[in-house]
């Protein structure tokens, strides 16, 4: 009887090993990537305080995964890669750094930093994705679209609102190539947003 059970036990053990191996492979950490803030030269230091709120977004942009759009109706995620933080939080961090480096404000912070601000910057993520070419002759591109809204903290009134969108071409669909294209497009959006913010809230 014992001899008859041995093959069955061996099968169970091997099956368990296979399952653990598959689970281990599925839980391997993803490579993490980040993007760069921008510096604006020659801006005079201001005395105001600015708070940048975490970006709002639809579900497809709410995680730390890098969004790829094979077509306008489909969403996938770049395999083996993620952003260093959830996309809305990463964008918030970039804008805080870029606005602080502009020199236009005495202090720029987040909503959870205890800062009593003069102004608040709200952002909504309209697009933050790599887009596959529509035909064999086309090129990959990255699209970054943010809607910015400036509010006066004292009364919550809206000062200005604008949509910013930039694209950058990627030579191929390799992860580093796409991330570099994200960096290019995001830097262009940040430059525009910083200049716009300084022109309306100083």
Short mmCIF file of N, CA and C in Angstrom, two decimals, residues 67-77 130-134:
data_model
loop_
_atom_site.label_atom_id
_atom_site.label_comp_id
_atom_site.label_asym_id
_atom_site.label_seq_id
_atom_site.Cartn_x
_atom_site.Cartn_y
_atom_site.Cartn_z
N UNK A 67 1.17 52.81 -18.98
CA UNK A 67 0.04 52.52 -19.87
C UNK A 67 0.49 52.51 -21.33
N UNK A 68 0.04 51.47 -22.05
CA UNK A 68 0.26 51.35 -23.49
C UNK A 68 -1.10 51.21 -24.15
N UNK A 69 -1.33 51.99 -25.21
CA UNK A 69 -2.60 51.93 -25.94
C UNK A 69 -2.35 51.33 -27.32
N UNK A 70 -2.69 50.03 -27.52
CA UNK A 70 -2.58 49.44 -28.85
C UNK A 70 -3.49 50.14 -29.86
N UNK A 71 -4.62 50.64 -29.36
CA UNK A 71 -5.56 51.44 -30.16
C UNK A 71 -6.34 52.31 -29.18
N UNK A 72 -7.20 53.16 -29.69
CA UNK A 72 -7.85 54.14 -28.81
C UNK A 72 -8.85 53.52 -27.85
N UNK A 73 -9.26 52.26 -28.12
CA UNK A 73 -10.27 51.62 -27.29
C UNK A 73 -9.70 50.58 -26.33
N UNK A 74 -8.39 50.37 -26.36
CA UNK A 74 -7.79 49.29 -25.58
C UNK A 74 -6.64 49.82 -24.73
N UNK A 75 -6.55 49.30 -23.51
CA UNK A 75 -5.47 49.69 -22.60
C UNK A 75 -4.71 48.45 -22.15
N UNK A 76 -3.38 48.51 -22.26
CA UNK A 76 -2.51 47.47 -21.75
C UNK A 76 -1.43 48.13 -20.90
N UNK A 77 -0.59 47.28 -20.27
CA UNK A 77 0.50 47.81 -19.46
C UNK A 77 1.83 47.26 -19.96
N UNK A 130 1.81 55.45 -23.83
CA UNK A 130 2.51 55.16 -25.08
C UNK A 130 1.48 54.64 -26.06
N UNK A 131 1.57 55.09 -27.32
CA UNK A 131 0.58 54.72 -28.33
C UNK A 131 1.25 53.96 -29.47
N UNK A 132 0.70 52.79 -29.78
CA UNK A 132 1.24 51.99 -30.88
C UNK A 132 0.94 52.65 -32.21
N UNK A 133 1.80 52.45 -33.21
CA UNK A 133 1.53 53.03 -34.54
C UNK A 133 0.26 52.45 -35.13
N UNK A 134 -0.44 53.27 -35.89
CA UNK A 134 -1.71 52.84 -36.48
C UNK A 134 -1.50 51.96 -37.71
#
